[in-house]
Coordinates of C-alpha atoms in Angstrom, one line a residue:
X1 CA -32.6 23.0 17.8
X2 CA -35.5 22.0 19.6
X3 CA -35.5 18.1 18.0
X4 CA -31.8 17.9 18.3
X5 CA -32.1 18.3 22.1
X6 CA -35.3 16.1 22.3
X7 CA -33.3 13.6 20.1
X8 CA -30.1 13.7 22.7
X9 CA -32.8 13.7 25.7
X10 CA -34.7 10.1 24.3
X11 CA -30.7 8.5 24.3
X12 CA -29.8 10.1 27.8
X13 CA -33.6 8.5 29.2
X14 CA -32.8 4.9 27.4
X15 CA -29.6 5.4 29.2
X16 CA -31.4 5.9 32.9
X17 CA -34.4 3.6 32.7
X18 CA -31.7 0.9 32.0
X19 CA -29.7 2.0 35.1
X20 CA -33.0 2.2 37.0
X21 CA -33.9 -1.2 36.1
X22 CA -30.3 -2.3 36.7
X23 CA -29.1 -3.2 33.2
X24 CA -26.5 -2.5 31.0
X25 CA -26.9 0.9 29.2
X26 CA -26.3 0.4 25.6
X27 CA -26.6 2.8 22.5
X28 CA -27.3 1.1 19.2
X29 CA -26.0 2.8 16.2
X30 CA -26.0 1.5 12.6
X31 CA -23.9 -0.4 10.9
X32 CA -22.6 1.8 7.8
X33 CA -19.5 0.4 6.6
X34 CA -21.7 -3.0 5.6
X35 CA -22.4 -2.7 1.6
X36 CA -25.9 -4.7 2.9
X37 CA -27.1 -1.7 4.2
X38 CA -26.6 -0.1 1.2
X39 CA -28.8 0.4 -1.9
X40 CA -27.9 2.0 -5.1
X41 CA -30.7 4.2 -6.5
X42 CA -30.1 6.2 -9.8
X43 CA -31.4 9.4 -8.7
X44 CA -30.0 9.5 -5.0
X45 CA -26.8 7.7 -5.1
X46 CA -25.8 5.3 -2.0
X47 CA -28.3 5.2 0.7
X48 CA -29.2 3.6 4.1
X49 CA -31.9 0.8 3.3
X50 CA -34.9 1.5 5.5
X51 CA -34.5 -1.9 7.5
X52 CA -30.9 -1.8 8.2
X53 CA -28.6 -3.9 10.5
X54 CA -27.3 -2.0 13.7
X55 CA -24.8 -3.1 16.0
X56 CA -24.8 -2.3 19.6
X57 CA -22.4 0.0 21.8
X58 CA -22.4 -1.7 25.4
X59 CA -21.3 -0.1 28.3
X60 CA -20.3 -3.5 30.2
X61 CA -18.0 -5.1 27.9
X62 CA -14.3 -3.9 27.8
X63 CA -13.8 -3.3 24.0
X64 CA -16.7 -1.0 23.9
X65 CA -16.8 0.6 27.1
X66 CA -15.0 3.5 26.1
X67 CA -16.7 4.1 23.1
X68 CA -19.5 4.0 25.5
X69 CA -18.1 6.9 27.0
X70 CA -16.6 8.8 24.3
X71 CA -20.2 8.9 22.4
X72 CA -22.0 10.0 25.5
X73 CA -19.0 13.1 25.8
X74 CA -19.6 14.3 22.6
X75 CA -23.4 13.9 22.9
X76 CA -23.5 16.3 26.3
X77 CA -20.8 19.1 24.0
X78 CA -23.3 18.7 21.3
X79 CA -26.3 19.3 23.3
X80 CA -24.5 22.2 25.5
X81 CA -23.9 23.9 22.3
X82 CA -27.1 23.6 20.6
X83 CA -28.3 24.9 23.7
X84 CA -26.2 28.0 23.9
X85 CA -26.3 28.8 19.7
X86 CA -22.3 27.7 19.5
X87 CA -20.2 25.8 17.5
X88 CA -17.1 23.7 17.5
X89 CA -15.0 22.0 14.4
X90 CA -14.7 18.3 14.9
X91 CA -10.6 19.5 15.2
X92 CA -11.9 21.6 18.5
X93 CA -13.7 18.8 20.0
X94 CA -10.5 16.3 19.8
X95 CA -8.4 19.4 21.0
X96 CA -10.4 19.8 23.7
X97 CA -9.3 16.5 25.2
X98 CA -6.6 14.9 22.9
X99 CA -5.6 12.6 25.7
X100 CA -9.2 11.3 26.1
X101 CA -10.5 11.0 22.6
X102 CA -6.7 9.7 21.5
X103 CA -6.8 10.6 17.9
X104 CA -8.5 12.9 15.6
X105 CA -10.3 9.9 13.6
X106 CA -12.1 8.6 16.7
X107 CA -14.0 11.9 16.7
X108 CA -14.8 11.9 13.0
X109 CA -16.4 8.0 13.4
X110 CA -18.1 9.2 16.3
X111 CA -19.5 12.4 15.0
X112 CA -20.8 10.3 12.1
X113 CA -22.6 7.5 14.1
X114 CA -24.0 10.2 16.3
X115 CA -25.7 11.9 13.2
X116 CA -26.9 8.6 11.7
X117 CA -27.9 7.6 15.7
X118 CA -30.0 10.5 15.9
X119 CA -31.2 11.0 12.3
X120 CA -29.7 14.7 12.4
X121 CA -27.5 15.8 9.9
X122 CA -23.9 17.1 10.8
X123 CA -24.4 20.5 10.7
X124 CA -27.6 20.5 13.0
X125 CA -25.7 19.1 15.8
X126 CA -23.3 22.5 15.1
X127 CA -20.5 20.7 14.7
X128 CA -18.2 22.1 11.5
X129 CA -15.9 20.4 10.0
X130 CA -12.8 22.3 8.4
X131 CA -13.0 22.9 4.8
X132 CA -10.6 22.5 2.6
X133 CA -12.0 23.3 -0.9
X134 CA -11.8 25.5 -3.3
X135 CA -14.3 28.0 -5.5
X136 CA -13.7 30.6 -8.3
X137 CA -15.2 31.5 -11.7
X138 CA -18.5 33.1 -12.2
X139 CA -20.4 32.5 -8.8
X140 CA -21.3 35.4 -6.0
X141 CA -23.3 35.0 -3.1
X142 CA -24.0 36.9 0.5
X143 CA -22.6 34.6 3.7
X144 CA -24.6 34.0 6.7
X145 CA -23.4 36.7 8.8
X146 CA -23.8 39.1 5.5
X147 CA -20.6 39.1 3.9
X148 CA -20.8 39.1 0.1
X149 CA -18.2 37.1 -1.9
X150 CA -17.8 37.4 -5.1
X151 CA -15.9 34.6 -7.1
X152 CA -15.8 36.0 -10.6
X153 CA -13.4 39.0 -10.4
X154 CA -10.3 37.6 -8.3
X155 CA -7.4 35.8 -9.6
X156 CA -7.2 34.3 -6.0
X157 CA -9.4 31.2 -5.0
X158 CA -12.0 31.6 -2.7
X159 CA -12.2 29.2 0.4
X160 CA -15.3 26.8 0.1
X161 CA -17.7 28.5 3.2
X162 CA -17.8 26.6 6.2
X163 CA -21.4 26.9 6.4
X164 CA -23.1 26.2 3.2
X165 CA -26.7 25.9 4.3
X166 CA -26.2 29.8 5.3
X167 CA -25.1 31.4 2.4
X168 CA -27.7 32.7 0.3
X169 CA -28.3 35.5 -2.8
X170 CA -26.4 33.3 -5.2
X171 CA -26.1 34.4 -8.3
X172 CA -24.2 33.2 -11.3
X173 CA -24.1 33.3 -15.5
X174 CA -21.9 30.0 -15.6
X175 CA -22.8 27.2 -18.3
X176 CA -21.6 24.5 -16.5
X177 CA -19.6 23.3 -13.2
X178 CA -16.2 21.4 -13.1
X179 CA -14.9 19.4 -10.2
X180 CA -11.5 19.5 -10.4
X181 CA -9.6 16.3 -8.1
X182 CA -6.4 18.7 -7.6
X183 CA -5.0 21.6 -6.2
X184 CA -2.2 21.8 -8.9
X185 CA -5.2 21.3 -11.9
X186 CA -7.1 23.9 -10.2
X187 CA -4.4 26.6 -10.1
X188 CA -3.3 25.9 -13.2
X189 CA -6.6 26.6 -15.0
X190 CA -6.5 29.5 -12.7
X191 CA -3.5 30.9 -14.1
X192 CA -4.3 30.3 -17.7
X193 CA -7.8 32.1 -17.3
X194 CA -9.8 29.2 -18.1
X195 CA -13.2 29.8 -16.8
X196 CA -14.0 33.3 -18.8
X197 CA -12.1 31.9 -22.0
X198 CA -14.3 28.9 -22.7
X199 CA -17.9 30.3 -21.5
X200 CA -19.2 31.4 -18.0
X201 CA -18.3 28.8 -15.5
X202 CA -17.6 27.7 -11.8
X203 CA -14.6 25.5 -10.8
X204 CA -14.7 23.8 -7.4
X205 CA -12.0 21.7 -6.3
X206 CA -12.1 19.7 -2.9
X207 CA -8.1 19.3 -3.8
X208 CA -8.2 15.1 -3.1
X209 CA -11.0 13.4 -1.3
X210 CA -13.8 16.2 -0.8
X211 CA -15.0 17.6 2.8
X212 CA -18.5 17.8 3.3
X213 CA -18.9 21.4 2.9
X214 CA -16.9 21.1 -0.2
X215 CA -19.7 18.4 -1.5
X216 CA -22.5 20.0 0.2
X217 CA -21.2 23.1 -2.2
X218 CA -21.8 21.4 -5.4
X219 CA -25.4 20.0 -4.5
X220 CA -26.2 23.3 -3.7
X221 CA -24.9 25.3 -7.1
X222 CA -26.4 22.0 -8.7
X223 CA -29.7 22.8 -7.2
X224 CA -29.8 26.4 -7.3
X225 CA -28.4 27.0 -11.0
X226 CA -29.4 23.2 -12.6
X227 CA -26.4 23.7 -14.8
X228 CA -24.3 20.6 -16.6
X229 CA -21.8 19.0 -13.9
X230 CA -18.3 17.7 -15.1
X231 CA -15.7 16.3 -13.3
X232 CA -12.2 16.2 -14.3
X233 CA -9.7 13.8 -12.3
X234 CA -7.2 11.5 -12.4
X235 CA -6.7 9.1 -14.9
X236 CA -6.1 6.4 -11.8
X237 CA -8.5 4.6 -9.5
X238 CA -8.7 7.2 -6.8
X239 CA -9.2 9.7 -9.6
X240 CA -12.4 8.0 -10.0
X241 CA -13.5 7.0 -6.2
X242 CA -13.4 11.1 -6.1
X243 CA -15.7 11.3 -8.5
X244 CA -17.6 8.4 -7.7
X245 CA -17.9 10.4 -3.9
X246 CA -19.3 13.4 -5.8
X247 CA -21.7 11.6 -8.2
X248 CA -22.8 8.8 -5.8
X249 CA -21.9 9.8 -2.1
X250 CA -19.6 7.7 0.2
X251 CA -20.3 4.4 2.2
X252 CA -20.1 6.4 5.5
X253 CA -22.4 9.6 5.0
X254 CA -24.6 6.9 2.6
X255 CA -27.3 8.6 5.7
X256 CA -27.2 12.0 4.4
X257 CA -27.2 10.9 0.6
X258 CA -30.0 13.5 -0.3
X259 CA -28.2 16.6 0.8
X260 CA -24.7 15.2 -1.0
X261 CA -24.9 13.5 -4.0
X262 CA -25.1 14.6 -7.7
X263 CA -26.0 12.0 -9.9
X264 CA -26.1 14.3 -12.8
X265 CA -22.2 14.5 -12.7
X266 CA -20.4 13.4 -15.9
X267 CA -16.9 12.1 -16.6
X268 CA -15.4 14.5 -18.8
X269 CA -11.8 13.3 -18.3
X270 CA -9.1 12.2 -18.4
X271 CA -10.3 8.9 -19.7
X272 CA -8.4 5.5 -19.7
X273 CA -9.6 5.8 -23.4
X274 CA -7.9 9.1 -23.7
X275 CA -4.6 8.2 -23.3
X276 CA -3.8 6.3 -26.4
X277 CA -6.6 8.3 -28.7
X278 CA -3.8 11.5 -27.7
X279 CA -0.8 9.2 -28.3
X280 CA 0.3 10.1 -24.7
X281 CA 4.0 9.0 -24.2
X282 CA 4.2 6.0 -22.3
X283 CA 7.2 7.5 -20.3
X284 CA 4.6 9.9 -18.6
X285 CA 2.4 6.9 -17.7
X286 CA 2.8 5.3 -14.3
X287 CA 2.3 1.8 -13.9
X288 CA 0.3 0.5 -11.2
X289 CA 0.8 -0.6 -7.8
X290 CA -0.8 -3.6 -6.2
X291 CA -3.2 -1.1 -3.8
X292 CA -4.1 0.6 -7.6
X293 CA -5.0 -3.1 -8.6
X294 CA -7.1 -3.6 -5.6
X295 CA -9.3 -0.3 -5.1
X296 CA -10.1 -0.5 -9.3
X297 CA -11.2 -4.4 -9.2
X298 CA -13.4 -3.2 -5.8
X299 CA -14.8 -0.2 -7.6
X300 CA -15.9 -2.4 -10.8
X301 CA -17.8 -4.2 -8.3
X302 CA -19.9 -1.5 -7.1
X303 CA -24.1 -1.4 -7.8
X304 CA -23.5 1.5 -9.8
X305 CA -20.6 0.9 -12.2
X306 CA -23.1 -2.1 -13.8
X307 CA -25.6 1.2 -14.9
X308 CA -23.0 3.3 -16.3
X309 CA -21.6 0.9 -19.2
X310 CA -19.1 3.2 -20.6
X311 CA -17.5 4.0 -17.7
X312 CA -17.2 0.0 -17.2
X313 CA -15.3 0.1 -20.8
X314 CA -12.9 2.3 -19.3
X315 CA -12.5 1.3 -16.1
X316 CA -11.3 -2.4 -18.0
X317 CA -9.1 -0.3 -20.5
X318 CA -7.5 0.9 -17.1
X319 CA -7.3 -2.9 -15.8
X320 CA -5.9 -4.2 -18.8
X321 CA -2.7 -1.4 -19.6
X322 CA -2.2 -1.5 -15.6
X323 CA -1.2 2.3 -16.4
X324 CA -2.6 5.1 -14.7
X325 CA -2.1 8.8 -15.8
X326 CA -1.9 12.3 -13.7
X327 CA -3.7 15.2 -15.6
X328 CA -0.5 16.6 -15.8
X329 CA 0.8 13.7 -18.1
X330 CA -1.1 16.2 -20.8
X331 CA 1.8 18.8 -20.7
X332 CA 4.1 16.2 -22.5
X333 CA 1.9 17.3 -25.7
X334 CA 2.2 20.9 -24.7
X335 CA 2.4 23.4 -21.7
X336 CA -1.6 24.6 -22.0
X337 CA -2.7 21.9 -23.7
X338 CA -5.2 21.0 -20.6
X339 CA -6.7 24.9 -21.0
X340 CA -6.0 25.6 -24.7
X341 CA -6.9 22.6 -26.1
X342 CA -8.2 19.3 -24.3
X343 CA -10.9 21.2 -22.4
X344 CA -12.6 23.5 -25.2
X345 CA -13.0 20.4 -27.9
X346 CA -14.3 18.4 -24.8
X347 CA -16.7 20.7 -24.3
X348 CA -17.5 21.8 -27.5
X349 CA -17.8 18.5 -29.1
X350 CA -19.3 16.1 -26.4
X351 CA -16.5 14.4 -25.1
X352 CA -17.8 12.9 -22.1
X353 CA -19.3 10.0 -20.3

């Protein structure tokens, strides 16, 4: 805590000595939704290139005055709560002035070029964000304040903590992890018993677009048990931008890469490829729209699709039927065919990429 209120002290005293000397404050921040910042490297994922290009937050011109402002608010609740051991969610620090801070997303941006400002991950600055995620199957652990959860024996899901660093005592017999992209998959595999039918494993699902703690959840059974990772999504471009978030981190946390990503993470379906090797109706398929089209011709671009070959070939499978396919699309061959059938030979047999 210490170095997270030296770090806030070194912005506040670049802020005085420009007063004093009767310039314009400004606080420069990096500039993390330009891909040139970015490298790809294999065993990290997306990361912040050492030399990267900043851009600068001035506090005398109009369109960034009040993020000016808004960034030194947040950094004086950060540093009064690091000071007194509290915390806040980022939904309590836009609550507790929704007329200043205007909308929930201005926060979140904020938050984010604070961390990357002051080289301090997220959950240093004891700010928590809300999790939304999901755990069950053969996992228990003991929470920071010394609660034990145990995943294995309840039919009901277990909320993703909302402090992963704290938890600790983890113990588990699982074979592998599966991501699962949705709520509905999730509960369903749930219902038919899946992960003590196959072999031992944990199912996580960060239902959509995963949280940070949901993420910062799977690096930590990844490092802590070293098991196989698979994910199972959509058969549709955003199926596989959730994956690629998993496997290769995000443009905007590229800065905290190390704690996030798992490059070890394997498509294990459903694949483009899938589809017609199933004879999947085409009535179940849904044809794409032109935001489909756009977000799958901008992942094929990306540094790390040109490493991972296969996935290219079904990435232009997906390009070429313009058809994507919901998980669910695999009830048309039968109710449990996902649980009973699709998963087990996948498994068994080496069905992934």
């Amino acid at each position: 805590s210490s170095e997270v209120l030296e770090a806030i002290e070194n912005v506040i005293q670049g802020v005085l000595e420009s007063l004093a000397q009767n310039k314009a404050p400004v606080l420069t921040v990096a500039n993390r939704s330009d891909w040139r910042n970015i490298e790809f490297k294999d065993s990290v994922g997306l990361q912040m290139i050492p030399r990267y290009t900043t851009k600068q937050i001035r506090s005398d011109c109009p369109q960034s005055a009040p993020r000016f402002a808004l960034m030194l608010k947040i950094l004086s609740m950060i540093y009064k709560m690091v000071q007194s051991n509290t915390y806040a969610t980022k939904r309590d620090i836009y609550y507790s002035d929704t007329l200043l801070f205007g909308s929930q997303s201005t926060v979140d941006q904020i938050i984010n070029d604070i961390s990357c400002m002051l080289r301090i991950p997220r959950r240093s600055l004891h700010i928590l964000s809300t999790t939304k995620g999901f755990v069950a199957g053969n996992l228990s652990y003991t929470e920071e304040d010394g609660t034990k959860v145990n995943c294995t024996c309840s039919s009901t899901v277990v909320t993703v903590p909302s402090n992963v660093q704290g938890i600790k005592n983890l113990i588990s017999h699982a074979k592998f992890m599966l991501i699962v992209e949705k709520d509905a998959t999730f509960q369903r595999l749930l219902d038919d018993d899946f992960f003590s039918k196959v072999s031992p494993c944990i199912m996580i699902t960060g239902r959509g677009v995963p949280d940070l703690n949901t993420r910062l959840l799977v690096r930590k059974l990844w490092d802590s048990f070293q098991i196989p990772v698979f994910a199972l999504m959509d058969a549709d471009p955003h199926g596989v931008e959730i994956m690629c978030i998993y496997k290769y981190g995000s443009v905007s946390m590229c800065f905290e890469a190390h704690h996030l990503t798992v490059p070890s993470i394997k498509w294990l379906g459903l694949l483009p490829s899938d589809l017609s090797r199933l004879n999947i109706s085409k009535d179940v398929l849904i044809p794409f729209t032109k935001q489909d089209q756009n977000k799958l011709a901008s992942i094929q671009k990306r540094p790390y699709i040109a490493c991972q070959p296969l996935w290219k070939k079904e990435l232009e499978i997906m390009a070429a039927s313009k058809l994507k396919a919901e998980i669910q699309a695999l009830t048309s061959l039968s109710q449990d065919y996902l649980s009973r059938v699709y998963l087990p030979n996948k498994l068994q047999f080496g069905g992934w990429l």
